[in-house]
XYZ file of C-alpha atoms in Angstrom:
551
model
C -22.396 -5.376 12.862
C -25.275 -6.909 11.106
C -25.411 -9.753 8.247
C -25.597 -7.044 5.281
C -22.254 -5.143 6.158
C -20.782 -4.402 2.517
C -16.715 -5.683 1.794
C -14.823 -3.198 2.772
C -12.989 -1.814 -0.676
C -9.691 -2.820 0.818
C -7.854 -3.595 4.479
C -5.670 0.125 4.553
C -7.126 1.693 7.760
C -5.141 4.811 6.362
C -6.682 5.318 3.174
C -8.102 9.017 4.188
C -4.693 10.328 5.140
C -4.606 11.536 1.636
C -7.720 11.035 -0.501
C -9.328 13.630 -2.396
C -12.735 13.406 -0.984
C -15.397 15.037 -3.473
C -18.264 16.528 -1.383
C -21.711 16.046 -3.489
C -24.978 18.539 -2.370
C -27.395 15.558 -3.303
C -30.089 18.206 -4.302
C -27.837 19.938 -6.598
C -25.755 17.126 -8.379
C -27.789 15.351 -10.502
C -32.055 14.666 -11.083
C -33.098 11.275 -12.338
C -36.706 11.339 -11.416
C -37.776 14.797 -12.526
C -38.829 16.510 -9.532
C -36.483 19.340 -9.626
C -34.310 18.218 -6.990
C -31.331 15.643 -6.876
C -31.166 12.109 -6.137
C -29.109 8.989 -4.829
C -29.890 7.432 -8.858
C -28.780 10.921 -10.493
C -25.381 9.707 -7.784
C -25.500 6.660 -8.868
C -25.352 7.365 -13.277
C -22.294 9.700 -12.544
C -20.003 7.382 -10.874
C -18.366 6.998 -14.235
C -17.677 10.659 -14.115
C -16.276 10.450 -10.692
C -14.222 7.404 -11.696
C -12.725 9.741 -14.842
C -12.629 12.731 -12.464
C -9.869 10.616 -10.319
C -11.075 11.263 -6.757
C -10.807 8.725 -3.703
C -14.031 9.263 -1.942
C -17.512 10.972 -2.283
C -18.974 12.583 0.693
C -22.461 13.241 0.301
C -24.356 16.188 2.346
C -27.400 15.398 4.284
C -29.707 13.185 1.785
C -32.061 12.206 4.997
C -35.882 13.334 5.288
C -36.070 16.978 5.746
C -37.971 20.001 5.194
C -35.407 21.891 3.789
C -35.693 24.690 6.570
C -31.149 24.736 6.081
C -30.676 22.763 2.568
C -31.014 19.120 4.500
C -29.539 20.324 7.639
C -32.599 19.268 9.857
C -32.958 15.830 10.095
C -36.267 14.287 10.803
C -34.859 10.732 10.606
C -31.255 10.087 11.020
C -31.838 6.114 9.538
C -34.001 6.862 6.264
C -33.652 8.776 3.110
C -35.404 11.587 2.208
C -38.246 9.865 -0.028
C -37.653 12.848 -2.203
C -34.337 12.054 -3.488
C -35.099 7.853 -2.768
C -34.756 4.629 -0.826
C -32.676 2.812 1.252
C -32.496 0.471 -1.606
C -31.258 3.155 -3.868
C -28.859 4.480 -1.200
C -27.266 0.475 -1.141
C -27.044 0.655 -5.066
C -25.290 3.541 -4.884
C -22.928 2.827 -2.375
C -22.130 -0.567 -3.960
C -21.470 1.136 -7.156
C -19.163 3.629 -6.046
C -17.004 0.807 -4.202
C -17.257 -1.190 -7.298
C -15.485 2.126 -8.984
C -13.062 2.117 -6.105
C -14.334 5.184 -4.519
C -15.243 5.168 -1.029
C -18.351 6.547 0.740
C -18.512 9.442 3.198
C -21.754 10.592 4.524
C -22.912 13.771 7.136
C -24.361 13.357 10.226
C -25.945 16.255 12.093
C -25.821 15.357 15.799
C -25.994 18.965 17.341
C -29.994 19.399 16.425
C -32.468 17.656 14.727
C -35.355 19.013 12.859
C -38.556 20.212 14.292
C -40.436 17.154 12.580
C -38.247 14.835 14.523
C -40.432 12.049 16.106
C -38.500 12.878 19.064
C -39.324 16.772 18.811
C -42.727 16.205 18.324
C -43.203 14.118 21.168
C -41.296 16.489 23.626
C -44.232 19.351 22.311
C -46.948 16.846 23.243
C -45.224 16.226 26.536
C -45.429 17.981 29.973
C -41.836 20.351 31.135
C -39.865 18.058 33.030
C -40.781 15.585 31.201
C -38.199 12.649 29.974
C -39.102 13.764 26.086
C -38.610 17.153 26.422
C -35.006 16.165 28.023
C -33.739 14.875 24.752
C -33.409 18.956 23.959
C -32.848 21.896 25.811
C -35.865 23.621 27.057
C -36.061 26.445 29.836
C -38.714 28.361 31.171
C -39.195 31.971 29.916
C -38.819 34.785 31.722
C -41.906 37.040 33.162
C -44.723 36.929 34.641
C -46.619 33.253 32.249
C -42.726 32.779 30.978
C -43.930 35.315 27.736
C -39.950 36.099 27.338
C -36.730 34.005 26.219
C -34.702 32.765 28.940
C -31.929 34.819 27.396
C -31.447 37.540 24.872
C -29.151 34.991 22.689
C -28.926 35.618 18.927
C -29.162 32.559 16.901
C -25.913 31.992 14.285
C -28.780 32.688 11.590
C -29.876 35.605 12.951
C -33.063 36.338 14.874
C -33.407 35.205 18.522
C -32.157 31.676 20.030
C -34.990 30.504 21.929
C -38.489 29.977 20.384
C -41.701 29.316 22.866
C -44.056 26.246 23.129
C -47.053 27.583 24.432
C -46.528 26.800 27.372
C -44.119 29.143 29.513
C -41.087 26.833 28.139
C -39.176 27.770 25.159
C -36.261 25.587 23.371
C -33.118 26.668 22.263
C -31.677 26.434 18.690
C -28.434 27.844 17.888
C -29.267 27.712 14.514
C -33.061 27.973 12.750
C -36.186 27.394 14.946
C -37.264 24.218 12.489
C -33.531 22.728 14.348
C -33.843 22.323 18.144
C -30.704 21.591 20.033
C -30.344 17.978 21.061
C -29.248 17.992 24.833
C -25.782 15.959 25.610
C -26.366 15.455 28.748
C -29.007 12.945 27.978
C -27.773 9.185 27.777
C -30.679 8.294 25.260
C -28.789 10.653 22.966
C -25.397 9.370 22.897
C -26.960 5.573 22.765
C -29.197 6.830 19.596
C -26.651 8.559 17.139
C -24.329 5.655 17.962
C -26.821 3.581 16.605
C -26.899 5.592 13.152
C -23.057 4.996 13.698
C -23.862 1.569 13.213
C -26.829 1.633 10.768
C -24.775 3.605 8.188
C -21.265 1.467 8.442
C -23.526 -1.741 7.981
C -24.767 -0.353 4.203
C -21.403 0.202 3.536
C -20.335 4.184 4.610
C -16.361 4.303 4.871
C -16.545 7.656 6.909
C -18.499 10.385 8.664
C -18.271 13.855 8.138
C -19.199 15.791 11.977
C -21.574 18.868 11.667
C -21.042 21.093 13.562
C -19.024 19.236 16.044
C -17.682 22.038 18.395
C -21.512 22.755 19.159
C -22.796 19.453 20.867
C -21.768 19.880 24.259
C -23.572 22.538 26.398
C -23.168 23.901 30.405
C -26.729 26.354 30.745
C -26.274 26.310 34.271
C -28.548 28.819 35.842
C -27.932 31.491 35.510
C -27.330 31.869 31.467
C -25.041 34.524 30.974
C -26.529 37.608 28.411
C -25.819 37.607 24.512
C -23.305 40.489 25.711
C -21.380 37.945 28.458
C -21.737 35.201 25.961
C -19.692 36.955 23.227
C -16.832 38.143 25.810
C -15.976 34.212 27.373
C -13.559 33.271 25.435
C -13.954 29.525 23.511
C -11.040 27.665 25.036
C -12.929 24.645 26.509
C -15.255 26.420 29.145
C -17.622 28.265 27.004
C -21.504 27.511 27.506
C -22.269 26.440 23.948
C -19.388 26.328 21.259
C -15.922 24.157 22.017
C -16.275 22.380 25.361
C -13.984 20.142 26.816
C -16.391 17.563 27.065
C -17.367 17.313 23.399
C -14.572 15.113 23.126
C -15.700 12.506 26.135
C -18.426 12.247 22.925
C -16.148 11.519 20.488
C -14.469 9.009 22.612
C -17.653 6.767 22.652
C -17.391 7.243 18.956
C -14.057 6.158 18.087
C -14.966 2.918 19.825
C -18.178 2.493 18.147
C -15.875 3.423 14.860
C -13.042 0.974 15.718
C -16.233 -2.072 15.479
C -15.276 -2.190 11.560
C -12.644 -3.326 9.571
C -11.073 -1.227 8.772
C -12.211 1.433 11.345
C -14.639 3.980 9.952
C -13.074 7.401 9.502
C -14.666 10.635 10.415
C -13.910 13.961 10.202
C -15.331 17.187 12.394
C -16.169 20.596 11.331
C -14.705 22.197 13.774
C -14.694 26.325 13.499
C -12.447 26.462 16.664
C -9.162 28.208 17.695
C -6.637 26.959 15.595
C -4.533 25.876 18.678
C -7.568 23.746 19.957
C -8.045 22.469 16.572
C -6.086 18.937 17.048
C -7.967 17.917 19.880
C -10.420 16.932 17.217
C -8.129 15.173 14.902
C -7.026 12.798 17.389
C -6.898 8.441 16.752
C -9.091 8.392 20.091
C -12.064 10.987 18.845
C -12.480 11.507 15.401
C -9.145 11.550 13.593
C -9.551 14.537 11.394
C -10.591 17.869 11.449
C -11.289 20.812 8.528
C -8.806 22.969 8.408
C -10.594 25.961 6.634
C -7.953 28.372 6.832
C -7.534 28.617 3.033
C -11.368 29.708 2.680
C -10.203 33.111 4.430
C -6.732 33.563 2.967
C -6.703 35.897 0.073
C -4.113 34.926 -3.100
C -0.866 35.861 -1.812
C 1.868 33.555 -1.487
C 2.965 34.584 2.513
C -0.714 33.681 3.665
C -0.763 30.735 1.810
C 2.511 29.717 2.997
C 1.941 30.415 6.924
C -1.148 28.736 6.367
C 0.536 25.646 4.961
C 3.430 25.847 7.960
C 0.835 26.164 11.199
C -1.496 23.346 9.556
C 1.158 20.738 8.845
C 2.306 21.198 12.846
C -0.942 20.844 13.807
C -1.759 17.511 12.147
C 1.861 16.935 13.896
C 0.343 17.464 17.097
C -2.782 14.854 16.476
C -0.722 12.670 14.637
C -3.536 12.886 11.795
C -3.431 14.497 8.612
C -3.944 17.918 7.538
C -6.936 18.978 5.412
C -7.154 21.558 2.366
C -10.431 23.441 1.725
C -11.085 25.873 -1.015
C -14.477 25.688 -1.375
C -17.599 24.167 -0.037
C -21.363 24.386 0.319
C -21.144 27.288 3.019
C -19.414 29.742 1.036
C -18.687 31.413 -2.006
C -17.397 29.475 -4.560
C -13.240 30.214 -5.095
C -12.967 31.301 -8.705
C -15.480 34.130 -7.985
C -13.236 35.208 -3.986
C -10.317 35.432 -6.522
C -11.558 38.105 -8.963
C -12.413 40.253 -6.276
C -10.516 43.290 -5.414
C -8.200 42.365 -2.583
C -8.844 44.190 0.734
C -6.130 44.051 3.083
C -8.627 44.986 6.285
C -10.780 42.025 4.995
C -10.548 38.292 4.569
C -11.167 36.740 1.268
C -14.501 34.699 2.682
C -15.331 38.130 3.957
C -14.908 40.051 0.516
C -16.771 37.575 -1.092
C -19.545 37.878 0.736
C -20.113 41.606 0.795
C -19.985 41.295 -2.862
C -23.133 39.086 -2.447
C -25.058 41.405 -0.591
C -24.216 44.093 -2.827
C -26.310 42.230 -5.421
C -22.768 40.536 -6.798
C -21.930 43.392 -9.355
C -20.067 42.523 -12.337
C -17.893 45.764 -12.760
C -16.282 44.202 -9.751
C -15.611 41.018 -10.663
C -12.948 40.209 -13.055
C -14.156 36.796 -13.802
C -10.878 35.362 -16.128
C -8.544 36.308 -13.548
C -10.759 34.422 -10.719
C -10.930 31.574 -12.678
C -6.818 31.263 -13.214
C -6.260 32.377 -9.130
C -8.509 29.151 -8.443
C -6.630 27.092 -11.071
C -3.482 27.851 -9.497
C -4.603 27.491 -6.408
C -6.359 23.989 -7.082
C -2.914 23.000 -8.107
C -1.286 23.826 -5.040
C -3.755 22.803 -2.815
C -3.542 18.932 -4.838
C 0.269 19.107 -4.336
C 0.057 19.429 -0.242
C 0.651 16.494 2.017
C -2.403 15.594 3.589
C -6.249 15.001 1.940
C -7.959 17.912 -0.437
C -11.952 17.823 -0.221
C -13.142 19.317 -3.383
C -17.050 20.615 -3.596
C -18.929 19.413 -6.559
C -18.692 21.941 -9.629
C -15.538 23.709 -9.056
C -13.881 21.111 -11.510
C -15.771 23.099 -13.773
C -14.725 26.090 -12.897
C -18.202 27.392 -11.277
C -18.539 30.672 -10.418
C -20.795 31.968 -7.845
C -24.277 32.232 -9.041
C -25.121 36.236 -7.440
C -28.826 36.822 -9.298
C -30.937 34.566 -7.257
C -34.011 36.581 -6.859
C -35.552 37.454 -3.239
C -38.673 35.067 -3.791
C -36.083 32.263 -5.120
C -33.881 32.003 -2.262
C -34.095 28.652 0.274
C -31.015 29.702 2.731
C -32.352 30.335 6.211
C -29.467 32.687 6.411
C -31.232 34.906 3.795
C -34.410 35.360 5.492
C -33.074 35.839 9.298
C -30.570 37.692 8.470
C -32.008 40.487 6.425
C -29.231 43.367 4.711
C -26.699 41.401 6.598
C -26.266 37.838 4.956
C -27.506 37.150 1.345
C -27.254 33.497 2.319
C -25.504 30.213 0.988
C -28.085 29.273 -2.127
C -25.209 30.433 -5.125
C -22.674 28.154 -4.403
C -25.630 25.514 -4.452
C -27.093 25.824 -7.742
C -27.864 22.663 -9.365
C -24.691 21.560 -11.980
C -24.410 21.743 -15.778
C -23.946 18.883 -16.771
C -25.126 19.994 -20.710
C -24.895 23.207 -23.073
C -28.388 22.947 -24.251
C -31.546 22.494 -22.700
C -33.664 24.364 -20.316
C -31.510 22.849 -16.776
C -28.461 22.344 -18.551
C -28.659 18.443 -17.984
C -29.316 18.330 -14.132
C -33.244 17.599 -14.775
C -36.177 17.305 -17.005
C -38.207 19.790 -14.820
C -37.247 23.110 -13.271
C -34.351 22.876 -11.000
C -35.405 24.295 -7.192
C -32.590 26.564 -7.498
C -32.548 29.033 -11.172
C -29.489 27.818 -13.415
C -28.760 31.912 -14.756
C -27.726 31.545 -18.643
C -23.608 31.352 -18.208
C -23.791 28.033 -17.194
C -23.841 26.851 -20.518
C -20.097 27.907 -21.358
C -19.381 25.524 -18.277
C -21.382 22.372 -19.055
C -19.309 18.872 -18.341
C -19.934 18.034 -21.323
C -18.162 21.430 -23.350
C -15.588 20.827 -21.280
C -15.095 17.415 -21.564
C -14.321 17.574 -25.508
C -11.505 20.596 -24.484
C -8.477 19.662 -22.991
C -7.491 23.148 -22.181
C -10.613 23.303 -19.946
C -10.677 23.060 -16.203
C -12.454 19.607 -15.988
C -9.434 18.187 -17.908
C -7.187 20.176 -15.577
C -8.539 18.232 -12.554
C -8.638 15.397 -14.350
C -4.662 15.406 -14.764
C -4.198 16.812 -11.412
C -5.682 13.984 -9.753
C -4.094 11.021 -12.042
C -0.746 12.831 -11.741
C -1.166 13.145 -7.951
C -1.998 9.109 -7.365
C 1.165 8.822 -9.471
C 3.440 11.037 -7.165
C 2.120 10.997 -4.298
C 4.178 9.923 -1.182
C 5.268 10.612 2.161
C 3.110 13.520 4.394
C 5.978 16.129 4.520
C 7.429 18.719 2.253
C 10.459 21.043 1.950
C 9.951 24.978 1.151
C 12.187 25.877 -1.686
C 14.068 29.716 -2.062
C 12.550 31.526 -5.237
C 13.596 34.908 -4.456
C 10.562 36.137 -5.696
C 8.448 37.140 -2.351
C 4.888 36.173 -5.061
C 6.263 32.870 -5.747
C 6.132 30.091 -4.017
C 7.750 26.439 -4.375
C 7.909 23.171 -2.197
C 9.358 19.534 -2.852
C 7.542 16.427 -1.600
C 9.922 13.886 -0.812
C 10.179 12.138 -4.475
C 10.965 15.318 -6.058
C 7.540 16.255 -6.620
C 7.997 20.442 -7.244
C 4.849 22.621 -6.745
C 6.236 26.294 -7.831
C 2.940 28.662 -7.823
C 3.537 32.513 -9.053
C 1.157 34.530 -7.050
C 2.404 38.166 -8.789
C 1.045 39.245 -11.855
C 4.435 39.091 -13.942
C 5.928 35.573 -15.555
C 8.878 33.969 -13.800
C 11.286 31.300 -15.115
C 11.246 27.696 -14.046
C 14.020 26.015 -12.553
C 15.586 22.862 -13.980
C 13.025 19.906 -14.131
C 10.725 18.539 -16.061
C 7.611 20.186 -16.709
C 4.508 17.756 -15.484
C 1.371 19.929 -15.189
C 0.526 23.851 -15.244
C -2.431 25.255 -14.581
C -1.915 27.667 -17.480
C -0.231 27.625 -20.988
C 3.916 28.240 -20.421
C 5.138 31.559 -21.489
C 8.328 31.115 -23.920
C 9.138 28.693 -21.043
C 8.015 30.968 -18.195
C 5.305 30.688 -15.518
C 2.656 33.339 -15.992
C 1.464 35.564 -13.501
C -1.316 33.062 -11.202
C -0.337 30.231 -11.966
C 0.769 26.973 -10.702
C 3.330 23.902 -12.025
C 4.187 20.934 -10.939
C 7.459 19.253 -11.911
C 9.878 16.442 -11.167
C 13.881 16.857 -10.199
């Protein structure tokens, strides 16, 4: 560690076991500088909101130098800020303040590719194949007579092909956009640099890492590469060329020591879209310690899918001897007030549903927007009262719905544009905050956000909802302070209700969570009422709803 390593906030090395992590899109939260686009300072003025909100940590999404080809996702300098959205310096202000609030820091880091504009990527396209630059990646020569054809017929997760040429009979492969090669490793210079971010980051003061795309970083393209066809039919369980290897973990490994360096350890946690069986091997005290479980992104609201859910995940964090994580929305899918007032299809998963109403231009005859926005109360509730930590993405304290009229010539998501009539893309559950009723960006900036704000937003500003205490700010708000309060001991007991659409479960202090996933009201066993997520009903627990209480 260097001289300027910040005071850790305090000596628990288990502090993340069960924090409520609050995961901030820089370029969305908040604009201090009035370019349009968020910044570390906008961060930096709303730690008093975080502080009031209640959570434990702030994760922030990329904030590094980027093009923007995937919303920060390609990284042209993993040890700088995007000069856009600030400094270093500002990044060290902002970290000390949120420590000085008693929030801890947790930033990404994107070590499966890098962006296009990566000193490192530039210097492999001014280099010769075979070359030690053009190692640091994958390249392979075409196939052909000159190489004028991909190595393979691979489809890239963003649609379009996998493999894009140089020029000169070599092409490189990205899994993802073209602008974000695929790092290769296999190459030693690669493991030594990203532990060196490791390093660079937990000297300003970062308590954690969050893992993009961490099932994706170890590769076998031994000649030859199987077809997009043979690709799809191996099966991911630890021997498949690009997604879940074995291996990844020998990666990990040389983290967790690199981690281990501070005091306490630096957490970090993968995003891992694995089998759910393999799912632990990335939670473990010798790799990362914690993995997403993103189970409840798919589940739809009904209280058997929640609860088997719930069941598998807490014997899986068993297994790694970490702790379990709960998920209802993030910045890769639509937000969860808007899944909930969507028809339920029983062929299709809630993430899917959502989606397809996207694409279908988000229609409001099909979207029943006050019964969304009491599902996701409800299930906000029971996701707080689950052993384990709860990452919350920025705006669904208010209640956010997804934002469906982006227009065509609007839309930034890579998705969008490679994936034409298949996948509308990611840019409405990204759409800068309200943080005001009036004025032209609702409070997010004095110029014109980079994503449109559409007119709604206004009935959701912070700052409306702030001066209601029926509103769903205030509702987190209580949540959280009530959780810190009760919380205790990573286990729970399922309770009978004899209602198959309700569900209850004590923590061990006699902390009740009893949430009513029918449409009819049910009565409330003995107990003191703490917290519902709506109004009582002559005593009894509407349909969709969610309270806690204490026996």
């Amino acid at each position: 560690m260097n001289d300027s390593v910040q005071t850790p906030l305090n000596i628990d090395p288990d502090w993340w076991r069960q924090a409520v992590v609050y995961q901030i899109y820089p370029r969305s939260f908040s604009d201090q500088d009035g370019n349009g686009i968020g910044d570390l300072v906008g961060i930096t003025l709303k730690v008093p909101y975080l502080k009031e909100l209640g959570v434990d940590a702030a994760w922030l999404s990329p904030f590094y130098p980027s093009a923007l080809a995937d919303g920060g996702y390609d990284v042209a300098d993993y040890r700088d800020v995007d000069p856009k959205i600030g400094t270093l310096e500002d990044f060290d202000v902002m970290a000390k303040t949120l420590h000085d609030a008693g929030i801890k820091l947790i930033v990404d880091i994107v070590p499966n590719h890098s962006s296009d504009r990566h000193e490192w990527f530039i210097e492999a396209l001014n280099s010769p194949k075979g070359s030690a630059a053009r190692d640091r990646y994958i390249f392979r020569d075409g196939t052909g007579t000159n190489g004028e054809n991909p190595p393979t017929d691979w489809v890239s997760v963003f649609g379009g092909r996998a493999w894009e040429p140089v020029g000169d009979g070599q092409w490189y492969l990205h899994i993802f956009a073209p602008e974000q090669p695929d790092l290769n490793w296999e190459n030693s210079e690669v493991h030594e640099d990203f532990k060196k971010t490791l390093r660079f980051w937990s000297d300003r003061g970062v308590d954690g890492f969050r893992v993009d795309v961490a099932h994706g970083m170890a590769k076998d393209l031994t000649e030859p590469l199987p077809s997009e066809a043979q690709l799809q039919e191996i099966p991911k369980e630890g021997n498949h060329p690009i997604w879940d290897r074995d291996e990844v973990h020998n990666i990990f490994e040389e983290w967790r020591e690199v981690l281990n360096e501070y005091d306490p350890p630096r957490t970090a946690v993968a995003e891992a879209w694995v089998e759910t069986h393999r799912r632990p091997a990335y939670a473990r005290s010798t790799g990362l310690g914690q993995a997403f479980n993103f189970d409840l992104l798919s589940s739809r609201f009904n209280a058997q899918e929640f609860r088997n859910i719930v069941a598998l995940n807490l014997e899986l964090a068993k297994k790694s001897g970490s702790s379990s994580t709960w998920v209802l929305s993030n910045h890769d899918v639509v937000r969860h007030a808007t899944r909930y007032g969507l028809p339920i299809d029983a062929e299709k998963t809630n993430e899917q549903v959502g989606r397809e109403w996207l694409l279908a231009g988000g229609p409001e005859d099909q979207l029943d927007r006050e019964l969304g926005a009491r599902r996701a109360r409800a299930a906000t509730l029971f996701e707080l009262a689950l052993p384990g930590s709860a990452y919350l993405y920025q705006g669904e304290e208010l209640g956010l719905h997804e934002v469906a009229d982006i227009s065509d010539d609007q839309r930034q998501d890579p998705t969008f544009f490679r994936s034409p009539g298949i996948n509308i893309g990611r840019d409405g559950c990204r759409v800068p905050l309200p943080w005001e009723a009036l004025g032209d960006a609702f409070g997010f900036s004095d110029a014109k956000p980079h994503l449109p704000q559409p007119h709604w937003f206004a009935q959701y500003a912070a700052d409306i909802q702030d001066a209601d205490p029926t509103s769903t700010l205030n509702l987190y708000r209580a949540a959280l302070r009530l959780r810190t309060e009760l919380q205790t001991d990573e286990e729970l007991e399922w309770l009978e209700t004899g209602n198959d659409k309700v569900l209850a479960f004590r923590r061990p202090n006699g902390w009740v969570n009893i949430t009513n996933f029918g449409n009819n009201p049910v009565d409330l066993s003995d107990g003191d009422v703490l917290l519902t997520s709506s109004p009582l009903r002559e005593g009894q627990l509407d349909g969709a709803s969610t309270a806690w209480m204490k026996k």
